[in-house]
Amino acid sequence: MIKITFPDGNVREFESGVTAMEIAQSISEGLARNVLSASVNGVVWDSTRPITSDSTLALHTWNDPEGKNTFWHSSAHLMAEALEALYPNVKFGIGPPIENGFYYDVDMGEQVLSSDDFDQIEKKMLDLAREKNPFVRKEVSKADAISYFTEKGDEYKLELIDGLNDGEITFYEQGNFVDLCRGPHIPDTGKIKAVKLMSLAGAYWRGDESRKQLTRIYGITFQKQKELTEYLELLEEAKKRDHRKLGAELELFMFSEKVGAGLPIWLPKGTALRSRLEDFLKKEQIRRGYQPVITPHIGKKELYVTSGHYAKYGEDSFQPIHTPREGEEFLLKPMNCPHHCEIYGHRPRSYKELPVRIAEFGTVYRYEQSGELHGLTRVRGFTQDDAHIFCTQEQVKDEFLGVLDLTKLVLEKLGFEDYTAQISLRDPENPDKYIGSVENWDKAEQAIIDATKEAGLETTTVLGEAAFYGPKLDFMVKDALGRRWQLGTIQVDYNLPERFELEYTGTDNAMHRPVMIHRAPFGSMERFIGVLIEHCGGKFPLWLNPEQFAILPISDRYNSYAEDMLAQLAAADLRGFVDDRSEKIGRKIRDAEVRKVPFMLIIGEQEAESGQVAVRKQGEGDLGVMELEAFVTLMNEQL
RNA sequence: GCCAGCAUAGCUCAGCUGGCCAGAGCAGCUGAUUUGUAAUCAGCGGGUCGGGGGUUCGAAUCCCUCUGCUGGCUCCA
């Protein structure tokens, strides 16, 4: 007999060789039906694998990430089986589960797969799933594994086997398909009831640009058709909220082939929105002791040689601009920090004036490969809500706290309730990758950890993700559809103060090197607004909305009255417009609704006589008639 | 940059395997209508079918190339 410890601490005895599935059955048939895999002593296993020693056990269903992963991993195998049945010469790379579904990298040889083939593959997958073939785990020797895939002629699997040790190699078999795989898998293919192949993409073998590009097939599967339908509906919703689509519809921004790819052009309404965001932050920053500055969009090449960016990114940047006579070389600025370092260094600094906080909405230009560009979230020219704080090592923690507070304020003001902070620290295995003293790194990392704790932030910590010049913290924000975005960032930097030889005179009358903190609560205005558009589906908070209300006269006769009203509301600092077209009121309402104007003021004979307004809220409907002052109050309450 | 796909009017799209002056809805303009909570009616204008080259008697349709876009890969100071 062996002892099995459950997550709630309960311990029960079972015969040695019992499987997780059998244990589940002993609890309830219903549970057993839902079990996809199980963690045995913390390792995810097949639910059908015999347990032969005292163990902890956690059963995984669709509701656990582990359960979903197992399900999708098995689905990848099912897809591979279908592919092999349809295209006998296909060779397989790797096929893991991902956040939403799975993929398999395959080498189709001469054959070109297109999404038109998806139907056929999906059908085959469902046919094979209906066979309810069990996933059978087999331990094989390295020699046997090699001879199997040599015979099959799959060089990718052979390469994978090459990296494995004898004794740790397993195959999984379902139906006629055998794959090299660590597992685990669901009990049988019958659980896969709904299949959808999503897209095709090229993917380099083992992520290496110099190696062969395989075809990556993305898919997702579910246990119920209904779940697939819901998932596809969610994707539809995301598509409706796509900032590229809404940005065009609401006339916020545009792109022009003539101006160039990846260079967003802000239209009047988008500019109104963006300016409000900037003003909000500018005010808040001034309150917090930041000093706004303005620096040029280009800088001499030497500036970036000094900063080190030229050596690191020179080749992969927009190339220098040359002056015609003098032959000077200028670079479009890819960052604001070198300019800000020059500002710090333009005169001697005393410890008394630290921290110095230099802020600029600085537009920067970075070369991105053409395939990388995407709406506002990946562009070649963008504006950072940048600031650099020059302080002493001792001040780092307090400055960090201040920035955390500001960033939280920004996110919450814009309706991002769900976010976490990702702390990126050194890779302990590679100390040589980093510049700056070990003591300073220790202090800075500790300062970040302490500051986030003090700020009560939910954090995740990743080792090895720090920049070479210092540890950093990124805000990971979840939007209304549950998608995660990286927005604001705070980075400690020991490198630039060194390179620019920045100093201050300390209490001891000696020279010291300040620490620099880069920070951007929004990240970039472009990216932030892109995410904001999708988060709120184009229905911006009232204080940001370029159009807060529309005045809709019932007929032309009330147009001048509407204009008077507009003037009164403008005097109350509210923004709107009059729809004075000779259209029926139903039409004007519809158009305002589609434009997502938050409030509509309908005025006709009754309102003109009583001096009141009939208020309608976008998406909600009629709020009834009220005095104009009451409407102003209503608006101000929501600002 | 690489793989796959897409590009027809301001927008959304039709135009099958090459064949009469390239279509629709919405938007726009003009006129009529003067309207009470999500689309009033009529008329009109608008496209060298993304650019260039080729195949063909004939190309929106087939081929090549460039540009842009989409989904990924690689990259991201």
PDB file of C-alpha atoms (C1' of nucleotides) in Angstrom, chain A residues 551-554 558 561-562 564-566 568-569 600-616 623-632, chain B residues 36-37:
ATOM      1  CA  ILE A 551     -26.756  68.395 -29.277  1.00  0.00           C
ATOM      2  CA  LEU A 552     -29.446  67.034 -31.571  1.00  0.00           C
ATOM      3  CA  PRO A 553     -32.153  69.511 -32.587  1.00  0.00           C
ATOM      4  CA  ILE A 554     -35.433  67.900 -33.610  1.00  0.00           C
ATOM      5  CA  TYR A 558     -34.040  74.773 -33.012  1.00  0.00           C
ATOM      6  CA  TYR A 561     -31.122  77.471 -29.734  1.00  0.00           C
ATOM      7  CA  ALA A 562     -28.759  74.487 -29.941  1.00  0.00           C
ATOM      8  CA  ASP A 564     -26.631  78.906 -27.692  1.00  0.00           C
ATOM      9  CA  MET A 565     -26.651  75.822 -25.595  1.00  0.00           C
ATOM     10  CA  LEU A 566     -23.338  74.663 -27.047  1.00  0.00           C
ATOM     11  CA  GLN A 568     -23.121  77.679 -22.550  1.00  0.00           C
ATOM     12  CA  LEU A 569     -21.717  74.175 -22.200  1.00  0.00           C
ATOM     13  CA  MET A 600     -26.911  63.266 -26.472  1.00  0.00           C
ATOM     14  CA  LEU A 601     -29.011  66.322 -25.795  1.00  0.00           C
ATOM     15  CA  ILE A 602     -32.247  66.253 -27.737  1.00  0.00           C
ATOM     16  CA  ILE A 603     -34.001  69.535 -28.074  1.00  0.00           C
ATOM     17  CA  GLY A 604     -37.275  70.400 -29.736  1.00  0.00           C
ATOM     18  CA  GLU A 605     -40.233  72.585 -29.083  1.00  0.00           C
ATOM     19  CA  GLN A 606     -40.749  71.521 -25.484  1.00  0.00           C
ATOM     20  CA  GLU A 607     -37.125  72.037 -24.511  1.00  0.00           C
ATOM     21  CA  ALA A 608     -36.844  75.335 -26.352  1.00  0.00           C
ATOM     22  CA  GLU A 609     -39.835  76.621 -24.386  1.00  0.00           C
ATOM     23  CA  SER A 610     -38.889  75.248 -20.998  1.00  0.00           C
ATOM     24  CA  GLY A 611     -35.166  75.877 -21.382  1.00  0.00           C
ATOM     25  CA  GLN A 612     -34.463  72.277 -20.480  1.00  0.00           C
ATOM     26  CA  VAL A 613     -32.703  69.408 -22.272  1.00  0.00           C
ATOM     27  CA  ALA A 614     -33.706  65.813 -22.909  1.00  0.00           C
ATOM     28  CA  VAL A 615     -30.619  63.741 -22.102  1.00  0.00           C
ATOM     29  CA  ARG A 616     -29.769  60.398 -23.624  1.00  0.00           C
ATOM     30  CA  LEU A 623     -32.398  59.705 -19.065  1.00  0.00           C
ATOM     31  CA  GLY A 624     -35.318  62.128 -19.174  1.00  0.00           C
ATOM     32  CA  VAL A 625     -35.632  65.898 -19.275  1.00  0.00           C
ATOM     33  CA  MET A 626     -33.564  68.112 -17.008  1.00  0.00           C
ATOM     34  CA  GLU A 627     -32.308  71.669 -16.560  1.00  0.00           C
ATOM     35  CA  LEU A 628     -29.098  72.488 -18.383  1.00  0.00           C
ATOM     36  CA  GLU A 629     -27.374  73.087 -15.032  1.00  0.00           C
ATOM     37  CA  ALA A 630     -28.444  69.627 -13.930  1.00  0.00           C
ATOM     38  CA  PHE A 631     -26.786  68.182 -17.010  1.00  0.00           C
ATOM     39  CA  VAL A 632     -23.597  70.134 -16.283  1.00  0.00           C
TER      40      VAL A 632
ATOM     41  C1'   G B  36     -39.560  63.439 -30.599  1.00  0.00           C
ATOM     42  C1'   U B  37     -35.138  58.700 -28.944  1.00  0.00           C
TER      43        U B  37
END
